[in-house]
Coordinates of C-alpha atoms and ligand atoms in Angstrom, one line a residue:
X1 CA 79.1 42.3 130.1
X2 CA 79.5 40.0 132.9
X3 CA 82.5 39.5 135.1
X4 CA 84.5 38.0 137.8
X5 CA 86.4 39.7 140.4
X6 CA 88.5 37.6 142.4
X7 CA 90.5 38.7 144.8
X8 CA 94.0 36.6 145.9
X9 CA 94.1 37.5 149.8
X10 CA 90.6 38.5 150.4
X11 CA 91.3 38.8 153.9
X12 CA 94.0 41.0 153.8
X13 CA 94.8 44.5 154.5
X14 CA 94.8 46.3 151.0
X15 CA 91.5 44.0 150.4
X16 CA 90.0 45.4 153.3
X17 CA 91.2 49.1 153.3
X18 CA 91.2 50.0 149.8
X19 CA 89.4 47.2 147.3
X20 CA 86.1 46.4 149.5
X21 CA 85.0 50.1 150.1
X22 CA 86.0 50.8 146.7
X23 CA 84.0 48.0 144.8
X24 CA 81.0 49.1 147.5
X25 CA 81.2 52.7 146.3
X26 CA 81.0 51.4 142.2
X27 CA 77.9 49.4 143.5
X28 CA 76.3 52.0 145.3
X29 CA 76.9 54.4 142.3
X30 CA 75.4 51.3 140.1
X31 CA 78.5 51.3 137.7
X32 CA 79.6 47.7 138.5
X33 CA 78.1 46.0 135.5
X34 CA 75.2 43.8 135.8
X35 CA 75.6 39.8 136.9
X36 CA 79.5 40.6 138.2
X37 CA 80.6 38.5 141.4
X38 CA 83.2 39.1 143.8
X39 CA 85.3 36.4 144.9
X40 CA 87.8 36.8 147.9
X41 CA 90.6 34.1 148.4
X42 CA 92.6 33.0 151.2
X43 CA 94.1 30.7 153.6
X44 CA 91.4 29.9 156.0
X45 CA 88.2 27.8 156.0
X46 CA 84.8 30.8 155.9
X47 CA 81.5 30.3 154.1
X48 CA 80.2 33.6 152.1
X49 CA 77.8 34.4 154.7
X50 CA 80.6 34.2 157.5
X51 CA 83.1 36.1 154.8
X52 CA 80.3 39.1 154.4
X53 CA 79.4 39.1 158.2
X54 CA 83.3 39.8 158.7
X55 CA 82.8 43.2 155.5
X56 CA 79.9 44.1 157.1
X57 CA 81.8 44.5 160.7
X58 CA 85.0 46.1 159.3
X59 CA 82.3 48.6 157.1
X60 CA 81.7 49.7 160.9
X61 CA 85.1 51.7 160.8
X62 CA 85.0 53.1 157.2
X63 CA 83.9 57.0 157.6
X64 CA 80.4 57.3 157.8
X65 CA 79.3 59.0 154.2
X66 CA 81.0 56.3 153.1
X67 CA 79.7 53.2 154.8
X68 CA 76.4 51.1 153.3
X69 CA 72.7 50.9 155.1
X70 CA 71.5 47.5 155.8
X71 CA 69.6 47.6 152.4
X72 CA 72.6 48.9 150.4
X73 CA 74.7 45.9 152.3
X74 CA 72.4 43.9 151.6
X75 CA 72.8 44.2 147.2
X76 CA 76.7 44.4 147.6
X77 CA 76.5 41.6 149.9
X78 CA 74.8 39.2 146.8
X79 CA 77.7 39.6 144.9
X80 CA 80.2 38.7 147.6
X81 CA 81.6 35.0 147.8
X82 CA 84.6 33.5 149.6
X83 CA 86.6 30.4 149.0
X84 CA 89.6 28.7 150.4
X85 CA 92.8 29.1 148.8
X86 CA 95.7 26.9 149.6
X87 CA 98.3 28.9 146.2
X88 CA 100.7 25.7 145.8
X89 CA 97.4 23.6 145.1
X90 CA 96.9 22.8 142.2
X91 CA 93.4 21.3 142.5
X92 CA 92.6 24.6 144.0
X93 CA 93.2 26.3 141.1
X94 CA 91.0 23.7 139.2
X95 CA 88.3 24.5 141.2
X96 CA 88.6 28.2 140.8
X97 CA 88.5 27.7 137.0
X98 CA 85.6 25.9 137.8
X99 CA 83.7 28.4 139.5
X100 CA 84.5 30.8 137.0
X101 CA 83.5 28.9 133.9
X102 CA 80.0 27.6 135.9
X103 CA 77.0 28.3 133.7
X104 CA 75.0 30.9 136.0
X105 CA 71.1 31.0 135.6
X106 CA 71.1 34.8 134.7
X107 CA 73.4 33.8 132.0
X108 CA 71.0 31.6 130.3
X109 CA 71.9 29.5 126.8
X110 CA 74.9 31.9 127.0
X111 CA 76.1 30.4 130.3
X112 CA 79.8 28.5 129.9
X113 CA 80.9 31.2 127.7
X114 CA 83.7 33.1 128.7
X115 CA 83.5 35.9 130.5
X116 CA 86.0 38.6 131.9
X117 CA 88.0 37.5 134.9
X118 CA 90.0 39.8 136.5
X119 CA 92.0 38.6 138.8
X120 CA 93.7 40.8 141.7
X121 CA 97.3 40.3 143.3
X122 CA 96.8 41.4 146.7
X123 CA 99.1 39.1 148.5
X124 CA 102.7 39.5 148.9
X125 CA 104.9 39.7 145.9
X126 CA 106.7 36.8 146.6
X127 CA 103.6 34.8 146.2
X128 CA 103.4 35.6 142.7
X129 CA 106.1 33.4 140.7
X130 CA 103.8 30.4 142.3
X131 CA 100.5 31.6 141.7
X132 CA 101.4 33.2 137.9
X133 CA 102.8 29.7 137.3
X134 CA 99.6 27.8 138.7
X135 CA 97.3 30.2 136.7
X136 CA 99.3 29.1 133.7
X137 CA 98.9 25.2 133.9
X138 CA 95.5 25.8 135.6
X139 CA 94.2 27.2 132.0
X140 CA 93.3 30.3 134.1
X141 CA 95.3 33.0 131.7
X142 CA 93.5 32.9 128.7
X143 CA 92.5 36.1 126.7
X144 CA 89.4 37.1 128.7
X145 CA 91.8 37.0 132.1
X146 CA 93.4 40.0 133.9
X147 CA 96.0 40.0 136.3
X148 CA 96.0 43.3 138.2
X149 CA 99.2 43.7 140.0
X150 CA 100.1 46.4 142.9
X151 CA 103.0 47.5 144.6
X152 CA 105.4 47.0 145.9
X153 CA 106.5 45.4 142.6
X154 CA 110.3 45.2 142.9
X155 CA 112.8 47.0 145.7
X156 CA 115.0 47.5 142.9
X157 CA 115.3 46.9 139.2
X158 CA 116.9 43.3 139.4
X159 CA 113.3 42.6 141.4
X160 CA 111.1 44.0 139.4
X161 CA 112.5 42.2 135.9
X162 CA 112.0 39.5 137.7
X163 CA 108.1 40.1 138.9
X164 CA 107.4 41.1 135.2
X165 CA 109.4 37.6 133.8
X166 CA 107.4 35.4 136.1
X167 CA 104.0 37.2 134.9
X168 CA 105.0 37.5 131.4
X169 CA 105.7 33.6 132.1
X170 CA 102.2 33.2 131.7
X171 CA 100.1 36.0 130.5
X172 CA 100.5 38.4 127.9
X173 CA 101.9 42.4 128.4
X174 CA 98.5 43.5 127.7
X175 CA 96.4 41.4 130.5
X176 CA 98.9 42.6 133.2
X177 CA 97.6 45.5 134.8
X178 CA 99.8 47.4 137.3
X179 CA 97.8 50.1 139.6
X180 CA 99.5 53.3 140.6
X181 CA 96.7 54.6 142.2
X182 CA 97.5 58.0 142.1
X183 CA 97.0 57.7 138.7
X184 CA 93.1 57.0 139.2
X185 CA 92.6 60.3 141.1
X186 CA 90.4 62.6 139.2
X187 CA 93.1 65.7 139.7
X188 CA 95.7 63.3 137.5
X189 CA 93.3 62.6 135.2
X190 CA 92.3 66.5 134.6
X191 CA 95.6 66.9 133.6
X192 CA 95.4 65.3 130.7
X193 CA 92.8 66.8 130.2
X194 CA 93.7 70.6 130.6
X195 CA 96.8 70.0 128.3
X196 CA 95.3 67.9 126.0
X197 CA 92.2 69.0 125.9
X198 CA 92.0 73.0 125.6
X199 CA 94.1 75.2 123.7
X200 CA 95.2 77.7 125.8
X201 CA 98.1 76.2 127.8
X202 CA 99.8 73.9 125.8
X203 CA 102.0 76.6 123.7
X204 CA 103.1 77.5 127.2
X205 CA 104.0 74.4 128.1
X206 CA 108.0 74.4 127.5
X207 CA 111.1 76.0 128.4
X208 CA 110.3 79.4 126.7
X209 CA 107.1 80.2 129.6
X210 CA 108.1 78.0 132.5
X211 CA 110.3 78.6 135.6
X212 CA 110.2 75.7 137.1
X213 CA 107.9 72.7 138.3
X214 CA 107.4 71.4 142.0
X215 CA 105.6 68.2 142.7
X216 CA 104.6 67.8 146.4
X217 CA 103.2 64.5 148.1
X218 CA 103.3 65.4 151.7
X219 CA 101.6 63.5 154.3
X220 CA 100.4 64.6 158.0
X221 CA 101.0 60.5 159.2
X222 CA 103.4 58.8 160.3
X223 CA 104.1 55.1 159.5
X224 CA 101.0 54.1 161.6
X225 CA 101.5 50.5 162.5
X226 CA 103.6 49.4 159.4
X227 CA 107.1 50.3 160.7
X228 CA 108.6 47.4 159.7
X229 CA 107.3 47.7 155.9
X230 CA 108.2 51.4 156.0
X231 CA 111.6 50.4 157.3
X232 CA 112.4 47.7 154.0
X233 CA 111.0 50.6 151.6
X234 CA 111.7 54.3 152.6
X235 CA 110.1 57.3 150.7
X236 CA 112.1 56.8 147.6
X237 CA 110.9 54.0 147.1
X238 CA 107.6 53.9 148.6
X239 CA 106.1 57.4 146.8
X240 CA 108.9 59.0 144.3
X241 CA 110.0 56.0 142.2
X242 CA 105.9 55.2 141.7
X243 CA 103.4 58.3 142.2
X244 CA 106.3 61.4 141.8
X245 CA 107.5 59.9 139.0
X246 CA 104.0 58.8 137.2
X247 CA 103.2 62.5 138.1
X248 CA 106.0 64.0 136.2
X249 CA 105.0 61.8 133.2
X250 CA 101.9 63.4 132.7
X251 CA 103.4 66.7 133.5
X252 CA 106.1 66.7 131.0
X253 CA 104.9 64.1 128.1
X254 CA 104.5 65.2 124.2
X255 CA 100.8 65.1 123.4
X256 CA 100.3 61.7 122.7
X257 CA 98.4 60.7 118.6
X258 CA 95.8 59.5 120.3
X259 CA 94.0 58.6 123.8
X260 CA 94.8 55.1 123.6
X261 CA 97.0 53.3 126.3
X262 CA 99.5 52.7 124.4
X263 CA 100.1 56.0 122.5
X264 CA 99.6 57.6 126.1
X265 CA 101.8 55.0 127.9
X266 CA 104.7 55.5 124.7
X267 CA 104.9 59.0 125.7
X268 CA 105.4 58.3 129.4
X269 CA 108.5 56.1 128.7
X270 CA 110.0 58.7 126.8
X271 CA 109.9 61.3 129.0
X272 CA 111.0 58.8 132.1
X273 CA 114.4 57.9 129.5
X274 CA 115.0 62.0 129.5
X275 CA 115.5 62.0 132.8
X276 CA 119.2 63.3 133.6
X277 CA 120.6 60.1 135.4
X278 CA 122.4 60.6 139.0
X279 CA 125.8 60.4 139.4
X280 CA 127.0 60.1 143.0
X281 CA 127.9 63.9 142.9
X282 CA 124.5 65.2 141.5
X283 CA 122.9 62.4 144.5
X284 CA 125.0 64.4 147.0
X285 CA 124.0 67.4 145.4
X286 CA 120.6 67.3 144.2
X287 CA 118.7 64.9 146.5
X288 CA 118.4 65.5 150.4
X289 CA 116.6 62.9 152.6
X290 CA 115.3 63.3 155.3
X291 CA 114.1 61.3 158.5
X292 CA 111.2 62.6 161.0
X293 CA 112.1 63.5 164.6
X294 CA 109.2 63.9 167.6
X295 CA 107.4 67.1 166.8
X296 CA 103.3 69.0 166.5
X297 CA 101.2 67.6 163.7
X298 CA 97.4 69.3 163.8
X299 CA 98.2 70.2 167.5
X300 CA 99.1 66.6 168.4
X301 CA 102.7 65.9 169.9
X302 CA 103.7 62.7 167.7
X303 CA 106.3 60.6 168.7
X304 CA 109.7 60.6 166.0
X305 CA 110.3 57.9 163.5
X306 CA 112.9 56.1 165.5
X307 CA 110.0 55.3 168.3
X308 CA 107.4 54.5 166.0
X309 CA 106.4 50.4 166.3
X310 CA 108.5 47.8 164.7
X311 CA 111.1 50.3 163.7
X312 CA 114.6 48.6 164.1
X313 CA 116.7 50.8 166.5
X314 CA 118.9 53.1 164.8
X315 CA 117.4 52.9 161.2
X316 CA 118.9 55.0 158.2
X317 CA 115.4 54.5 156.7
X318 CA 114.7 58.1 155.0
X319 CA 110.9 59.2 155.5
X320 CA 111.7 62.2 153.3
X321 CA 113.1 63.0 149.9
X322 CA 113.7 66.0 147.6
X323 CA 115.4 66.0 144.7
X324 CA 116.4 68.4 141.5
X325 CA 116.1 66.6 138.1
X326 CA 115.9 68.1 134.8
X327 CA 114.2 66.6 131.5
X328 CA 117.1 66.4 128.7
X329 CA 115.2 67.0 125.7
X330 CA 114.1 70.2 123.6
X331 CA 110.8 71.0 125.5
X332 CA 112.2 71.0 129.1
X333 CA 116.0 71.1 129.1
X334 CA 117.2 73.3 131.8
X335 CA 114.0 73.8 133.5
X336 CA 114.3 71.9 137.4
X337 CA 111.5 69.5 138.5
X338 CA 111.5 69.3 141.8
X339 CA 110.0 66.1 143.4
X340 CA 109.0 66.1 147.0
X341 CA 107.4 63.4 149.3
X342 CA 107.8 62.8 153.2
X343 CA 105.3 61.8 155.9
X344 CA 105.1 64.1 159.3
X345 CA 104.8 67.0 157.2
X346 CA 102.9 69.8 158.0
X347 CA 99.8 68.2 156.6
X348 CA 98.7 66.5 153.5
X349 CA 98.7 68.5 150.9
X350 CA 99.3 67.0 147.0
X351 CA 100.0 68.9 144.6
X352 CA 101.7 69.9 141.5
X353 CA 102.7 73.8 141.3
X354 CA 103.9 75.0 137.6
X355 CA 105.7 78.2 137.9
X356 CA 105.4 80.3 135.3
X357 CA 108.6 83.0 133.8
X358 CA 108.5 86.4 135.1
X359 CA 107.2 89.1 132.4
X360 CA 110.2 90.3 130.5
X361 CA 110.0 93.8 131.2
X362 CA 107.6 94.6 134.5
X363 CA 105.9 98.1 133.3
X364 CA 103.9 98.4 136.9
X365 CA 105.4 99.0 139.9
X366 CA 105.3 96.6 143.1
X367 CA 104.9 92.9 143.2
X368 CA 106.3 91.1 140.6
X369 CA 105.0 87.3 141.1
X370 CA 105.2 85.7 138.0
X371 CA 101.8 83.3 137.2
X372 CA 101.7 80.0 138.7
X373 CA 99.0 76.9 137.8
X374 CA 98.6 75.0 140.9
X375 CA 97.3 71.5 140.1
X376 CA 95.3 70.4 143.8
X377 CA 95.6 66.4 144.0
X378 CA 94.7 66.5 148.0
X379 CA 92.9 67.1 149.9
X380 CA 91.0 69.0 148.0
X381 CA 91.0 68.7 144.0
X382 CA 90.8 71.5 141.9
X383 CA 93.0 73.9 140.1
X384 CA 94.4 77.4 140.5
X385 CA 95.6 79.3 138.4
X386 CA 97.4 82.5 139.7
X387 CA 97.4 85.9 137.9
X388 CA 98.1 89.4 138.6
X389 CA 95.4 92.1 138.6
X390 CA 94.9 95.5 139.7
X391 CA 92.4 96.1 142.8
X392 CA 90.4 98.5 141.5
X393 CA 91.5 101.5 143.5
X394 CA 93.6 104.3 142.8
X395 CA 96.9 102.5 143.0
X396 CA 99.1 101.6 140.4
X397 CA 100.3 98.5 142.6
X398 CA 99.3 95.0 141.1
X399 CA 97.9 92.6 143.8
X400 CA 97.5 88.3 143.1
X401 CA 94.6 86.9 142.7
X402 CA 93.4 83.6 141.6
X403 CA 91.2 81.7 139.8
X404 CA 89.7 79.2 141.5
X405 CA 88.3 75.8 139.6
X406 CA 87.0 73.3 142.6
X407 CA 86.3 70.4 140.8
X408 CA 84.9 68.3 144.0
X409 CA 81.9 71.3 144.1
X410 CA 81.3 71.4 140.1
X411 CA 81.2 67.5 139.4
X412 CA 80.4 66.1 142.7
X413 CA 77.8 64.1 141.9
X414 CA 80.1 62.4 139.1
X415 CA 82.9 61.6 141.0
X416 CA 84.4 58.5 141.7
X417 CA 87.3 57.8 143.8
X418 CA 90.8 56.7 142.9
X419 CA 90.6 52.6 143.8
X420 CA 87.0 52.6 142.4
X421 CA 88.3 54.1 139.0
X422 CA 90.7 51.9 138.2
X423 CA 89.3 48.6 139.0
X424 CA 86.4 49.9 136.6
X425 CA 88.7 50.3 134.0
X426 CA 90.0 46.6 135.2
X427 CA 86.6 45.1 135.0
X428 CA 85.9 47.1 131.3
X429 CA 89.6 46.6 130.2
X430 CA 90.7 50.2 129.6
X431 CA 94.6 50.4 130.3
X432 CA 95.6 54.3 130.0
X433 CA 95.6 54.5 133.9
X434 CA 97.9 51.5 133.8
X435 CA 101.8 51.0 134.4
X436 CA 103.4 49.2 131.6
X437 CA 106.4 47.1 132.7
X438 CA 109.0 49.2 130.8
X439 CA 108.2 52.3 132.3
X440 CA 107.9 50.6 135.8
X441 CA 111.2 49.3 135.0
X442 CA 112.9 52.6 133.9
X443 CA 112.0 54.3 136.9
X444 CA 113.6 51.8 138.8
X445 CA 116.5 52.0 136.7
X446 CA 116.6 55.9 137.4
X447 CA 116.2 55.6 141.1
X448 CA 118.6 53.1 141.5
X449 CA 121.9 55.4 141.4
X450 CA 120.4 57.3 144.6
X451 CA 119.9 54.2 146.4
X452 CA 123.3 53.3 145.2
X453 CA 124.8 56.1 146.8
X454 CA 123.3 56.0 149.8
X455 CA 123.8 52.9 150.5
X456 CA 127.2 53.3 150.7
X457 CA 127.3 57.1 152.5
X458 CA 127.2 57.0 156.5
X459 CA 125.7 60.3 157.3
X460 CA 122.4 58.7 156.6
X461 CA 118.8 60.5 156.7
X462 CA 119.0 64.8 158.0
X463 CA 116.5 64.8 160.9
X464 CA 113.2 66.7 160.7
X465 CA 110.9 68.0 163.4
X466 CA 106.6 66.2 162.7
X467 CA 104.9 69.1 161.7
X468 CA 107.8 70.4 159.8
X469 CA 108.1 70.9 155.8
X470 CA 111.2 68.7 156.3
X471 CA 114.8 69.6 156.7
X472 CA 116.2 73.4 155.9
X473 CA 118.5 71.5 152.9
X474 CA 115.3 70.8 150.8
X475 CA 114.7 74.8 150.9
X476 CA 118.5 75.3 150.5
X477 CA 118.2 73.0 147.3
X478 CA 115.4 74.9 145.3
X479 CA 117.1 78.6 146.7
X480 CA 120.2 77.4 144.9
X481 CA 118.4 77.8 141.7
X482 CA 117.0 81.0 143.1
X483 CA 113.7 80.0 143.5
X484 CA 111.1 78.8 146.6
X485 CA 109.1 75.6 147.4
X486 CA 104.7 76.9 147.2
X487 CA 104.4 77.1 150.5
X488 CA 107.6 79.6 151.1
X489 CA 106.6 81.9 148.1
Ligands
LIG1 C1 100.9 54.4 149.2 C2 102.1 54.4 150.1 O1 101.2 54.0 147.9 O2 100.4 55.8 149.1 C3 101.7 55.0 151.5 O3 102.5 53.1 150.3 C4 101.1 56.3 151.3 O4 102.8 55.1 152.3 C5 99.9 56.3 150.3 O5 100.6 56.7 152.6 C6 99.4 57.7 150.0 O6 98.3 57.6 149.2 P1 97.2 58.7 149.3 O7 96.2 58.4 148.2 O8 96.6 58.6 150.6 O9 97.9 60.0 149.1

């Protein structure tokens, strides 16, 4: 199956960070299908040699396993092409069409037929009402296209409707694809496949066996260089109303009929309309933000979120949220999920921590921890599953131990990473690991109420020290219910 990647801001920093190492790692692991190009777009005038010279130099800062020889540049590089892209030209759409619909020599009598295009947003959002519309009258969204779409898509509900009208302006629900990527790490994707695809926990799975659920996405960084992006988002909107909540999806949906994307995707949605909505009491109540003050991260003094670059002075911006919710439905109701994200945390650590019921009635003496399934995302990713077992000497005392399961060790030679995943599915047209936009928009409508409230509430973010696991009220909010976040267990 051929194909055409092209790539709307080629030049760009996702393009560069994220999409280029990712599309070299599918090359180098010879899963990009045979006869595919890669086309970058953007404002300025480059040839493709003068386009791969520039990958080839910013390869040079990628960490080293991960960057190509001369000889493995040297294949990606053949599929690499570049061409200038002025988006309110409509000629220049033409001559995209055109490049995509050439007949190639390795295509044969074949050649002119259509092939997949899948074409990636990775400009600015407010690009896209133009360029959906231009695709549209170019031709360029017939049934072999794909528009892949990433975030931010939306800063509130109102926004996103709006992204999903302009591209639903031109292209059908089913050729939009929108990329969480934490949904294309491997540790998501075993979770499907732990519930789904063995026996043993799903009976468990409910009310009746489990305490509670934690969902941590903590990062070591700070907001690096993008202060003034950070500062228009905050973490609510920048990790809970996307990864958190596509998390808790896969945590807490029904087994779905069947592994398709829709029957998967059907499930989500339902468990994101459970959600108990906010109320301005349960915001003041159940969610605490937070905002990073100078502090130790790894043993380096980092400066506090207030002196970071492009950070306007005296900015409310939250770098940190937890929050309480509960699922209302007959599986979960009454159990708390709690959702945690912040950046100058103690370290990045990812990871989704069921906690199991204690035994009804403890018939050894000493420690009574109840089980707990620890679901690694990051950095390492794997699962744990903790038990309670006697040591083998002469005492009656149970002591924990755990069962390790280090998926980077048992499949490493399988594994692909998150970015490189997903735009394989792209290419090949396989949407489970896709957002539909009604579950994009229902988070959005859930999160809204807490951005409601604190929009209008002038105590603003609760300062944290870097290196901290965020403010004392986040342990205050889980003790409440009388239990502990992982790391204070
Ligand atoms: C992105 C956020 O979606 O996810 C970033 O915009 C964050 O702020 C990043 O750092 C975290 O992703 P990962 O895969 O490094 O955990």
């Amino acid at each position: 199956m051929s194909f055409d990647l092209v790539v709307f801001g080629g030049t760009g920093d996702l393009a560069w960070r994220k999409l280029l190492p990712a599309l070299f790692q599918a090359s180098r692991h010879g899963k990009l299908p045979a006869g595919g190009r890669l086309l970058a777009l953007a404002r300025d005038e480059r040839s493709d040699d003068e386009y791969r010279a520039y990958i080839k130099e910013r390869f040079a800062e990628v960490e080293p396993s991960k960057r190509p020889n001369e000889e493995e540049f040297a294949r990606f590089a053949q599929m690499l092409h570049y061409r200038r892209m002025d988006v309110s030209q409509p000629e220049h759409y033409l001559g995209l069409k055109r490049w995509i619909e050439e007949p190639r020599a390795d295509e044969g009598r074949a050649g002119g037929r259509a092939k997949t295009a899948v074409l990636f947003m990775a400009t600015s959002p407010h690009l896209f009402p133009v360029i959906c519309d231009q695709l549209g009258q170019a031709g360029l969204n017939g049934p072999h296209v794909r528009l892949v779409l990433e975030k931010p898509l939306g800063h509130d509900l109102a926004s996103a409707q709006e992204i999903n009208r302009v591209v639903r302006s031109a292209f059908r629900e089913e050729q939009a694809l929108r990329i969480d990527h934490y949904l294309g790490k491997a540790a998501v994707q075993n979770l499907m496949a732990l519930r789904f695809g063995n026996a043993l926990f799903e009976p468990l799975w409910r009310r009746e066996s489990i305490a509670n659920i934690q969902i941590t996405l903590a990062e070591g960084l700070g907001v690096g260089k993008r202060g003034d992006f950070y500062d228009q988002t905050g973490a609510l909107r920048d990790m809970i109303q996307n990864h958190a909540l596509q998390l808790l999806t896969m945590i807490a949906m029904e087994p779905p009929s069947s592994n398709d994307a829709d029957a998967i995707r059907d499930e989500k949605l339902k468990v994101l309309r459970s959600l108990k909505p906010f109320t301005p009491e349960s915001v003041a109540r159940d969610v605490v933000r937070g905002q990073y003050k100078a502090g130790t991260v790894d043993g380096q003094a980092v400066p506090g979120y207030l002196e970071e670059v492009k950070v306007p002075a005296g900015s409310a911006c939250e770098t940190f949220v937890a929050l309480r919710t509960e699922i209302q439905n007959w599986r979960w109701a009454g159990v708390p999920f709690y959702l945690r994200t912040g950046k100058r945390l103690s370290g990045r650590d990812a990871q989704i921590v069921v906690n199991f019921r204690e035994v009804p009635h403890p018939i050894f003496p000493g420690t009574r921890q109840a089980n707990k399934l620890v679901i690694k995302l990051q950095p390492d990713d794997g699962l744990e599953l903790h038990l309670l077992a006697k040591s083998g000497s002469c005492s009656e005392l149970l002591s924990p131990v755990s069962l390790d399961l280090d998926f980077d060790r048992a499949f490493a030679s399988e594994r692909v990473g998150g970015y490189e995943r997903l735009l394989l599915d792209a290419i090949a047209g396989r949407l489970n690991l896709f957002v539909r936009s009604d579950e994009q928009e229902q988070a959005w409508r859930w999160v809204e109420p807490v951005l409601h409230a604190w929009a209008g509430d002038r105590t603003g973010p609760r300062p944290y020290s870097a290196g901290s696991w965020g403010p004392p009220a986040a342990s205050a909010l889980v003790a409440r219910d009388g239990y502990a976040w992982a790391e204070e267990q």
